[in-house]
Amino acid sequence: MTTLLTHTYWMTNRRLKVLIKQPAFVVIMLVQPAIWLFLFGNLFRRVVELPGFGGGDYLDYIVPGVVAMTAVSSSMWSGMGVLEEIERGTMNRLLTTPVARGAIMNALVMEQVLSLTVQVAAVILLGLAAGASYPGGVAGLLVLLIAALLLGTVFSALSNTVGMLARQRETIIGINTMLLLPLTFLSSAFMASSLMPSWMRTIADWNPVNWALDAARAAMTASPDWGVVLSRGAWLLGLAVVMLVLSTRTFRAYQKSV
Amino acid sequence: MSDAVTAEELRKSYPGGVRALDGLTLTVRAGEVFGLLGPNGAGKSSTVKILTTLARPDSGRATVAGHDVLRHPERVRREIGVVPQRSALDPMASGRDNLTLQGRIFGVRGKALTRRVDELLDRFGLAEAAGRTVRGWSGGMQRRLDVALALVHKPGVLFLDEPTTGLDPEGRAEMWTEIGRLAADESMAILLTTHYLDEADRLAGRLAIVDGGKIVTEGTPEQLKGELRGDAVHLELRQPPDEPRARQAISHVAGLREVALEGRTLSARADDGAAAVPAALAALESAGIGVATVTVARPSLDDVYLRHAGRRFAA
């Protein structure tokens, strides 16, 4: 276990050193959620007036929505990192060393999780600058962050699994294009669940994006519902662990086809 | 001392039915340089992948440094250094960072790590470039860093998978010198794969020729060449000949044996090559087969390959 942690640390360190050498990428990473916050914030501003939405300020409402969408959309490209490692031969080089197999996968997830932390902070601050209020205070924002990071872990590990098994950029691009919008709009990211058709609500109940939003929204109100926070948090954590284990298991399949 | 590498009856097929290994058996003794020679697709890389725990065979057994590659891959990984066929560096990291990380993975820490990294950078002539990102390095420098990476933890068994493929002549010469120096270190066994005959001849203490996924012959380069009695006679014909006719014509020439015809090249073996040539030329001319060039040579590994694999070595 300590080996896994130490190795994950070194492997993450290795990837981050490369990441910070690409300033253009870091800028794009921050600009994208800002655009969403601006676009959706203005486009859907008046949906709060719909009967049943519950009123309030739409900007307050979509900050968690944009955070969740960012978590999914950035992390699901993680598998590209896997392909890059395979194509460069570094994957095979690492696999002939005693490095913990899990550390190779975890490092790719950690890279996403750390960049996501910066992105989430940026969205929260932008929201604040635009006049959003966070009645749940720091605790609420912390829950938002943790929920986003768990969500990022789920989709990063999923993408890594796809990358290891399919070993094709097209597959990752296809899956991401197919999944991002349904996952986002089958959740309460931009529209209150109470206004969804009932069949959509049923699907949304199974959508991890919605779990993250339920947890975040429950914690970000003036009187947080900690029961919802904990239950949704536990589901997300469970799914994240399952996906991490699954991504590491793909080395067995890789070994057969290499 | 026990053998550095043993492989018994390794078999491996890839999805799609491509059979890469078909019962390959080999032994690399402690401290020796063992060459695995064969054309592309013969099974060299599959063998290395299995021995370095990257791939699993469909059947067969293998040990490296005394550990079973299937039952204890993690023990094998601690003992081996691997120079892969294609360079496998972190292009955006510096040479020093590449080496340091590799050392950390093997549990080298602190001052010992700094010292080892400096030592390797010096030894491979990379000290000056050490701080720059590897992406801007020349191919030869990158290749030397690949070797340095494999040596960071002082492995007992070193795998060099086609270490000079893609290098320019200068880079190849440097790499040969380096491998020669590594070979002098008797505490390390080296398994070298190559599709260059001259490379195997020059570097390997013992070698095996692999073809169609199995070993077709093995021994020291001298033994293998010695097995071939007499000189090699190669006749380059003007046109691809009618095969039975050419064979018929040449069969009457005394002293020529092991006649092989491939395209326009007719190869044979003779106790006294110089004496057999005039008769061979005369026989072919009278059968209406024109000869463009004639060479007579002492046996080379190329000839060994021809004899055992049944065709000329075309890498």
mmCIF file of C-alpha atoms in Angstrom, chain A:
data_model
loop_
_atom_site.group_PDB
_atom_site.id
_atom_site.type_symbol
_atom_site.label_atom_id
_atom_site.label_comp_id
_atom_site.label_asym_id
_atom_site.label_seq_id
_atom_site.Cartn_x
_atom_site.Cartn_y
_atom_site.Cartn_z
ATOM 1 C CA MET A 1 0.000 0.000 0.000
ATOM 2 C CA THR A 2 2.777 2.460 0.844
ATOM 3 C CA THR A 3 4.452 1.436 -2.409
ATOM 4 C CA LEU A 4 1.276 2.271 -4.308
ATOM 5 C CA LEU A 5 1.084 5.680 -2.628
ATOM 6 C CA THR A 6 4.763 6.521 -3.137
ATOM 7 C CA HIS A 7 4.666 5.388 -6.736
ATOM 8 C CA THR A 8 1.426 7.280 -7.373
ATOM 9 C CA TYR A 9 3.148 10.365 -5.987
ATOM 10 C CA TRP A 10 6.164 10.022 -8.301
ATOM 11 C CA MET A 11 4.079 9.143 -11.331
ATOM 12 C CA THR A 12 1.758 12.113 -10.703
ATOM 13 C CA ASN A 13 4.741 14.366 -10.227
ATOM 14 C CA ARG A 14 6.061 13.163 -13.574
ATOM 15 C CA ARG A 15 2.850 14.033 -15.398
ATOM 16 C CA LEU A 16 2.381 17.404 -13.699
ATOM 17 C CA LYS A 17 5.868 18.516 -14.684
ATOM 18 C CA VAL A 18 4.797 18.027 -18.280
ATOM 19 C CA LEU A 19 1.418 19.702 -17.768
ATOM 20 C CA ILE A 20 2.858 22.950 -16.432
ATOM 21 C CA LYS A 21 5.154 23.160 -19.446
ATOM 22 C CA GLN A 22 2.063 23.633 -21.614
ATOM 23 C CA PRO A 23 0.715 27.042 -20.540
ATOM 24 C CA ALA A 24 -1.667 27.237 -23.500
ATOM 25 C CA PHE A 25 -3.383 24.103 -22.315
ATOM 26 C CA VAL A 26 -3.744 25.466 -18.781
ATOM 27 C CA VAL A 27 -5.336 28.658 -20.118
ATOM 28 C CA ILE A 28 -7.844 26.754 -22.281
ATOM 29 C CA MET A 29 -8.632 24.561 -19.296
ATOM 30 C CA LEU A 30 -9.679 27.695 -17.359
ATOM 31 C CA VAL A 31 -11.400 29.547 -20.175
ATOM 32 C CA GLN A 32 -13.806 26.762 -21.096
ATOM 33 C CA PRO A 33 -15.803 26.681 -17.836
ATOM 34 C CA ALA A 34 -15.830 30.483 -17.829
ATOM 35 C CA ILE A 35 -17.498 30.455 -21.241
ATOM 36 C CA TRP A 36 -20.096 27.952 -20.068
ATOM 37 C CA LEU A 37 -20.849 29.992 -16.979
ATOM 38 C CA PHE A 38 -21.338 33.065 -19.157
ATOM 39 C CA LEU A 39 -23.334 31.342 -21.923
ATOM 40 C CA PHE A 40 -25.667 29.218 -19.837
ATOM 41 C CA GLY A 41 -25.983 31.922 -17.207
ATOM 42 C CA ASN A 42 -27.324 34.363 -19.742
ATOM 43 C CA LEU A 43 -29.217 31.983 -22.019
ATOM 44 C CA PHE A 44 -31.250 30.307 -19.274
ATOM 45 C CA ARG A 45 -31.387 33.250 -16.892
ATOM 46 C CA ARG A 46 -35.175 33.379 -16.847
ATOM 47 C CA VAL A 47 -35.896 29.684 -16.272
ATOM 48 C CA VAL A 48 -35.977 30.425 -12.546
ATOM 49 C CA GLU A 49 -39.253 32.190 -13.238
ATOM 50 C CA LEU A 50 -40.859 28.921 -14.352
ATOM 51 C CA PRO A 51 -43.458 27.726 -11.892
ATOM 52 C CA GLY A 52 -41.959 24.922 -9.835
ATOM 53 C CA PHE A 53 -38.314 25.913 -10.308
ATOM 54 C CA GLY A 54 -38.228 27.386 -6.860
ATOM 55 C CA GLY A 55 -37.128 30.878 -7.785
ATOM 56 C CA GLY A 56 -33.877 32.370 -6.600
ATOM 57 C CA ASP A 57 -30.959 33.593 -8.727
ATOM 58 C CA TYR A 58 -30.072 31.408 -11.730
ATOM 59 C CA LEU A 59 -26.385 32.243 -11.384
ATOM 60 C CA ASP A 60 -26.422 30.699 -7.895
ATOM 61 C CA TYR A 61 -28.136 27.690 -9.410
ATOM 62 C CA ILE A 62 -25.726 26.984 -12.262
ATOM 63 C CA VAL A 63 -22.414 27.357 -10.461
ATOM 64 C CA PRO A 64 -22.609 23.688 -9.296
ATOM 65 C CA GLY A 65 -23.998 22.767 -12.732
ATOM 66 C CA VAL A 66 -21.025 24.253 -14.561
ATOM 67 C CA VAL A 67 -18.664 22.669 -12.031
ATOM 68 C CA ALA A 68 -20.187 19.222 -12.618
ATOM 69 C CA MET A 69 -20.141 19.618 -16.389
ATOM 70 C CA THR A 70 -16.507 20.724 -16.237
ATOM 71 C CA ALA A 71 -15.637 17.735 -14.050
ATOM 72 C CA VAL A 72 -17.091 15.338 -16.602
ATOM 73 C CA SER A 73 -15.875 17.079 -19.742
ATOM 74 C CA SER A 74 -12.242 17.492 -18.663
ATOM 75 C CA SER A 75 -11.813 14.123 -17.020
ATOM 76 C CA MET A 76 -13.250 12.073 -19.825
ATOM 77 C CA TRP A 77 -10.226 12.945 -21.985
ATOM 78 C CA SER A 78 -7.920 11.273 -19.495
ATOM 79 C CA GLY A 79 -7.699 8.168 -21.692
ATOM 80 C CA MET A 80 -5.769 10.230 -24.236
ATOM 81 C CA GLY A 81 -2.969 10.239 -21.687
ATOM 82 C CA VAL A 82 -3.037 6.441 -21.684
ATOM 83 C CA LEU A 83 -2.757 6.366 -25.472
ATOM 84 C CA GLU A 84 0.068 8.879 -25.367
ATOM 85 C CA GLU A 85 1.974 6.684 -22.898
ATOM 86 C CA ILE A 86 1.390 3.599 -25.043
ATOM 87 C CA GLU A 87 2.405 5.321 -28.272
ATOM 88 C CA ARG A 88 5.540 6.814 -26.765
ATOM 89 C CA GLY A 89 6.583 3.433 -25.474
ATOM 90 C CA THR A 90 6.741 4.815 -21.947
ATOM 91 C CA MET A 91 3.866 2.554 -20.898
ATOM 92 C CA ASN A 92 5.828 -0.548 -21.859
ATOM 93 C CA ARG A 93 8.998 0.782 -20.281
ATOM 94 C CA LEU A 94 7.186 1.417 -17.014
ATOM 95 C CA LEU A 95 5.529 -1.995 -17.126
ATOM 96 C CA THR A 96 8.919 -3.731 -17.188
ATOM 97 C CA THR A 97 9.890 -1.934 -13.958
ATOM 98 C CA PRO A 98 8.592 -2.684 -10.445
ATOM 99 C CA VAL A 99 6.339 0.386 -10.528
ATOM 100 C CA ALA A 100 2.921 -0.377 -8.999
ATOM 101 C CA ARG A 101 0.508 -0.956 -11.869
ATOM 102 C CA GLY A 102 -2.183 1.020 -10.041
ATOM 103 C CA ALA A 103 0.167 3.995 -9.747
ATOM 104 C CA ILE A 104 0.334 4.386 -13.524
ATOM 105 C CA MET A 105 -3.457 4.652 -13.693
ATOM 106 C CA ASN A 106 -3.844 6.663 -10.498
ATOM 107 C CA ALA A 107 -1.341 9.242 -11.709
ATOM 108 C CA LEU A 108 -3.468 9.934 -14.767
ATOM 109 C CA VAL A 109 -6.485 10.351 -12.472
ATOM 110 C CA MET A 110 -4.548 12.560 -10.051
ATOM 111 C CA GLU A 111 -3.505 14.786 -12.926
ATOM 112 C CA GLN A 112 -7.199 15.304 -13.746
ATOM 113 C CA VAL A 113 -8.157 15.752 -10.109
ATOM 114 C CA LEU A 114 -5.528 18.435 -9.523
ATOM 115 C CA SER A 115 -6.338 20.382 -12.672
ATOM 116 C CA LEU A 116 -10.007 20.043 -11.828
ATOM 117 C CA THR A 117 -9.362 21.586 -8.413
ATOM 118 C CA VAL A 118 -7.982 24.669 -10.137
ATOM 119 C CA GLN A 119 -10.925 24.737 -12.543
ATOM 120 C CA VAL A 120 -13.504 24.423 -9.757
ATOM 121 C CA ALA A 121 -11.840 27.214 -7.787
ATOM 122 C CA ALA A 122 -11.907 29.380 -10.917
ATOM 123 C CA VAL A 123 -15.633 28.757 -11.477
ATOM 124 C CA ILE A 124 -16.448 29.525 -7.845
ATOM 125 C CA LEU A 125 -14.452 32.770 -7.948
ATOM 126 C CA LEU A 126 -15.902 33.813 -11.310
ATOM 127 C CA GLY A 127 -19.377 33.157 -9.959
ATOM 128 C CA LEU A 128 -18.590 35.258 -6.933
ATOM 129 C CA ALA A 129 -17.288 38.064 -9.145
ATOM 130 C CA ALA A 130 -20.486 37.922 -11.202
ATOM 131 C CA GLY A 131 -22.574 38.234 -8.072
ATOM 132 C CA ALA A 132 -23.426 34.671 -7.095
ATOM 133 C CA SER A 133 -24.049 34.008 -3.433
ATOM 134 C CA TYR A 134 -23.080 30.828 -1.619
ATOM 135 C CA PRO A 135 -25.356 30.533 1.405
ATOM 136 C CA GLY A 136 -23.775 27.195 2.394
ATOM 137 C CA GLY A 137 -20.500 28.979 3.012
ATOM 138 C CA VAL A 138 -17.086 27.341 2.890
ATOM 139 C CA ALA A 139 -18.441 23.956 3.952
ATOM 140 C CA GLY A 140 -20.877 23.982 1.042
ATOM 141 C CA LEU A 141 -18.170 24.935 -1.441
ATOM 142 C CA LEU A 142 -15.909 22.252 -0.046
ATOM 143 C CA VAL A 143 -18.601 19.643 -0.628
ATOM 144 C CA LEU A 144 -19.012 20.986 -4.177
ATOM 145 C CA LEU A 145 -15.281 20.567 -4.728
ATOM 146 C CA ILE A 146 -15.131 17.049 -3.281
ATOM 147 C CA ALA A 147 -18.192 15.942 -5.241
ATOM 148 C CA ALA A 148 -16.616 17.313 -8.426
ATOM 149 C CA LEU A 149 -13.324 15.545 -7.733
ATOM 150 C CA LEU A 150 -15.079 12.217 -7.123
ATOM 151 C CA LEU A 151 -17.018 12.712 -10.331
ATOM 152 C CA GLY A 152 -13.772 13.524 -12.110
ATOM 153 C CA THR A 153 -12.217 10.358 -10.708
ATOM 154 C CA VAL A 154 -15.121 8.248 -11.990
ATOM 155 C CA PHE A 155 -14.890 9.596 -15.538
ATOM 156 C CA SER A 156 -11.123 9.782 -15.661
ATOM 157 C CA ALA A 157 -10.786 6.147 -14.600
ATOM 158 C CA LEU A 158 -13.532 5.174 -17.054
ATOM 159 C CA SER A 159 -11.724 6.957 -19.861
ATOM 160 C CA ASN A 160 -8.436 5.293 -18.890
ATOM 161 C CA THR A 161 -10.157 1.924 -19.008
ATOM 162 C CA VAL A 162 -11.504 2.653 -22.477
ATOM 163 C CA GLY A 163 -8.082 3.867 -23.578
ATOM 164 C CA MET A 164 -6.362 0.698 -22.357
ATOM 165 C CA LEU A 165 -8.913 -1.624 -23.921
ATOM 166 C CA ALA A 166 -9.701 0.113 -27.205
ATOM 167 C CA ARG A 167 -6.337 1.830 -27.759
ATOM 168 C CA GLN A 168 -7.886 4.172 -30.309
ATOM 169 C CA ARG A 169 -8.390 7.894 -30.103
ATOM 170 C CA GLU A 170 -11.571 7.640 -32.159
ATOM 171 C CA THR A 171 -13.216 5.437 -29.538
ATOM 172 C CA ILE A 172 -12.540 7.933 -26.773
ATOM 173 C CA ILE A 173 -13.689 10.864 -28.905
ATOM 174 C CA GLY A 174 -16.842 8.980 -29.891
ATOM 175 C CA ILE A 175 -17.763 7.988 -26.366
ATOM 176 C CA ASN A 176 -17.136 11.469 -25.015
ATOM 177 C CA THR A 177 -19.178 13.171 -27.708
ATOM 178 C CA MET A 178 -21.966 10.726 -27.101
ATOM 179 C CA LEU A 179 -21.950 10.956 -23.308
ATOM 180 C CA LEU A 180 -21.242 14.547 -22.308
ATOM 181 C CA LEU A 181 -24.507 16.277 -23.186
ATOM 182 C CA PRO A 182 -26.893 13.474 -22.087
ATOM 183 C CA LEU A 183 -25.016 13.133 -18.795
ATOM 184 C CA THR A 184 -25.201 16.873 -18.237
ATOM 185 C CA PHE A 185 -28.813 17.383 -19.246
ATOM 186 C CA LEU A 186 -30.066 14.229 -17.557
ATOM 187 C CA SER A 187 -29.094 15.899 -14.312
ATOM 188 C CA SER A 188 -30.085 18.990 -12.407
ATOM 189 C CA ALA A 189 -27.088 20.887 -13.785
ATOM 190 C CA PHE A 190 -29.080 23.533 -15.627
ATOM 191 C CA MET A 191 -32.692 22.606 -14.977
ATOM 192 C CA ALA A 192 -34.453 21.678 -11.749
ATOM 193 C CA SER A 193 -35.235 17.950 -11.529
ATOM 194 C CA SER A 194 -38.786 18.769 -10.541
ATOM 195 C CA LEU A 195 -39.361 20.186 -14.015
ATOM 196 C CA MET A 196 -38.081 17.111 -15.871
ATOM 197 C CA PRO A 197 -40.457 14.578 -17.402
ATOM 198 C CA SER A 198 -40.760 11.715 -14.962
ATOM 199 C CA TRP A 199 -38.872 9.198 -17.155
ATOM 200 C CA MET A 200 -35.965 11.617 -17.306
ATOM 201 C CA ARG A 201 -36.025 11.980 -13.561
ATOM 202 C CA THR A 202 -35.833 8.193 -13.232
ATOM 203 C CA ILE A 203 -32.723 8.109 -15.393
ATOM 204 C CA ALA A 204 -31.253 11.092 -13.589
ATOM 205 C CA ASP A 205 -31.523 9.152 -10.315
ATOM 206 C CA TRP A 206 -28.926 6.753 -11.724
ATOM 207 C CA ASN A 207 -26.691 9.442 -13.164
ATOM 208 C CA PRO A 208 -23.519 9.999 -11.119
ATOM 209 C CA VAL A 209 -23.466 13.592 -12.349
ATOM 210 C CA ASN A 210 -26.769 14.045 -10.590
ATOM 211 C CA TRP A 211 -25.442 12.408 -7.417
ATOM 212 C CA ALA A 212 -22.677 14.994 -7.340
ATOM 213 C CA LEU A 213 -25.159 17.807 -7.911
ATOM 214 C CA ASP A 214 -27.575 16.501 -5.264
ATOM 215 C CA ALA A 215 -24.751 16.400 -2.741
ATOM 216 C CA ALA A 216 -23.424 19.832 -3.696
ATOM 217 C CA ARG A 217 -26.824 21.512 -3.779
ATOM 218 C CA ALA A 218 -27.812 19.956 -0.453
ATOM 219 C CA ALA A 219 -24.638 21.315 1.141
ATOM 220 C CA MET A 220 -24.709 24.727 -0.508
ATOM 221 C CA THR A 221 -27.996 25.874 0.994
ATOM 222 C CA ALA A 222 -28.359 27.889 4.178
ATOM 223 C CA SER A 223 -29.609 24.788 5.992
ATOM 224 C CA PRO A 224 -27.683 21.833 4.569
ATOM 225 C CA ASP A 225 -29.240 18.357 4.369
ATOM 226 C CA TRP A 226 -26.207 16.324 5.459
ATOM 227 C CA GLY A 227 -28.036 13.036 4.983
ATOM 228 C CA VAL A 228 -28.271 13.649 1.232
ATOM 229 C CA VAL A 229 -24.667 14.872 1.154
ATOM 230 C CA LEU A 230 -23.400 11.709 2.829
ATOM 231 C CA SER A 231 -25.499 9.210 0.886
ATOM 232 C CA ARG A 232 -24.712 10.711 -2.548
ATOM 233 C CA GLY A 233 -21.102 11.172 -1.505
ATOM 234 C CA ALA A 234 -20.884 7.517 -0.516
ATOM 235 C CA TRP A 235 -22.340 6.379 -3.866
ATOM 236 C CA LEU A 236 -19.855 8.535 -5.739
ATOM 237 C CA LEU A 237 -16.961 7.310 -3.646
ATOM 238 C CA GLY A 238 -17.999 3.696 -4.169
ATOM 239 C CA LEU A 239 -18.277 4.150 -7.920
ATOM 240 C CA ALA A 240 -14.930 5.965 -8.040
ATOM 241 C CA VAL A 241 -13.197 3.090 -6.239
ATOM 242 C CA VAL A 242 -14.820 0.541 -8.546
ATOM 243 C CA MET A 243 -13.695 2.471 -11.608
ATOM 244 C CA LEU A 244 -10.142 2.825 -10.293
ATOM 245 C CA VAL A 245 -9.880 -0.890 -9.615
ATOM 246 C CA LEU A 246 -11.363 -1.644 -13.020
ATOM 247 C CA SER A 247 -8.867 0.641 -14.774
ATOM 248 C CA THR A 248 -5.968 -1.150 -13.093
ATOM 249 C CA ARG A 249 -7.396 -4.534 -14.038
ATOM 250 C CA THR A 250 -7.082 -3.633 -17.712
ATOM 251 C CA PHE A 251 -3.354 -4.358 -17.507
ATOM 252 C CA ARG A 252 -4.233 -8.030 -17.655
ATOM 253 C CA ALA A 253 -6.017 -7.592 -20.965
ATOM 254 C CA TYR A 254 -3.183 -5.392 -22.193
ATOM 255 C CA GLN A 255 -0.668 -8.105 -21.363
ATOM 256 C CA LYS A 256 -2.524 -10.524 -23.600
ATOM 257 C CA SER A 257 -2.647 -8.276 -26.614
ATOM 258 C CA VAL A 258 0.723 -6.556 -26.442
#
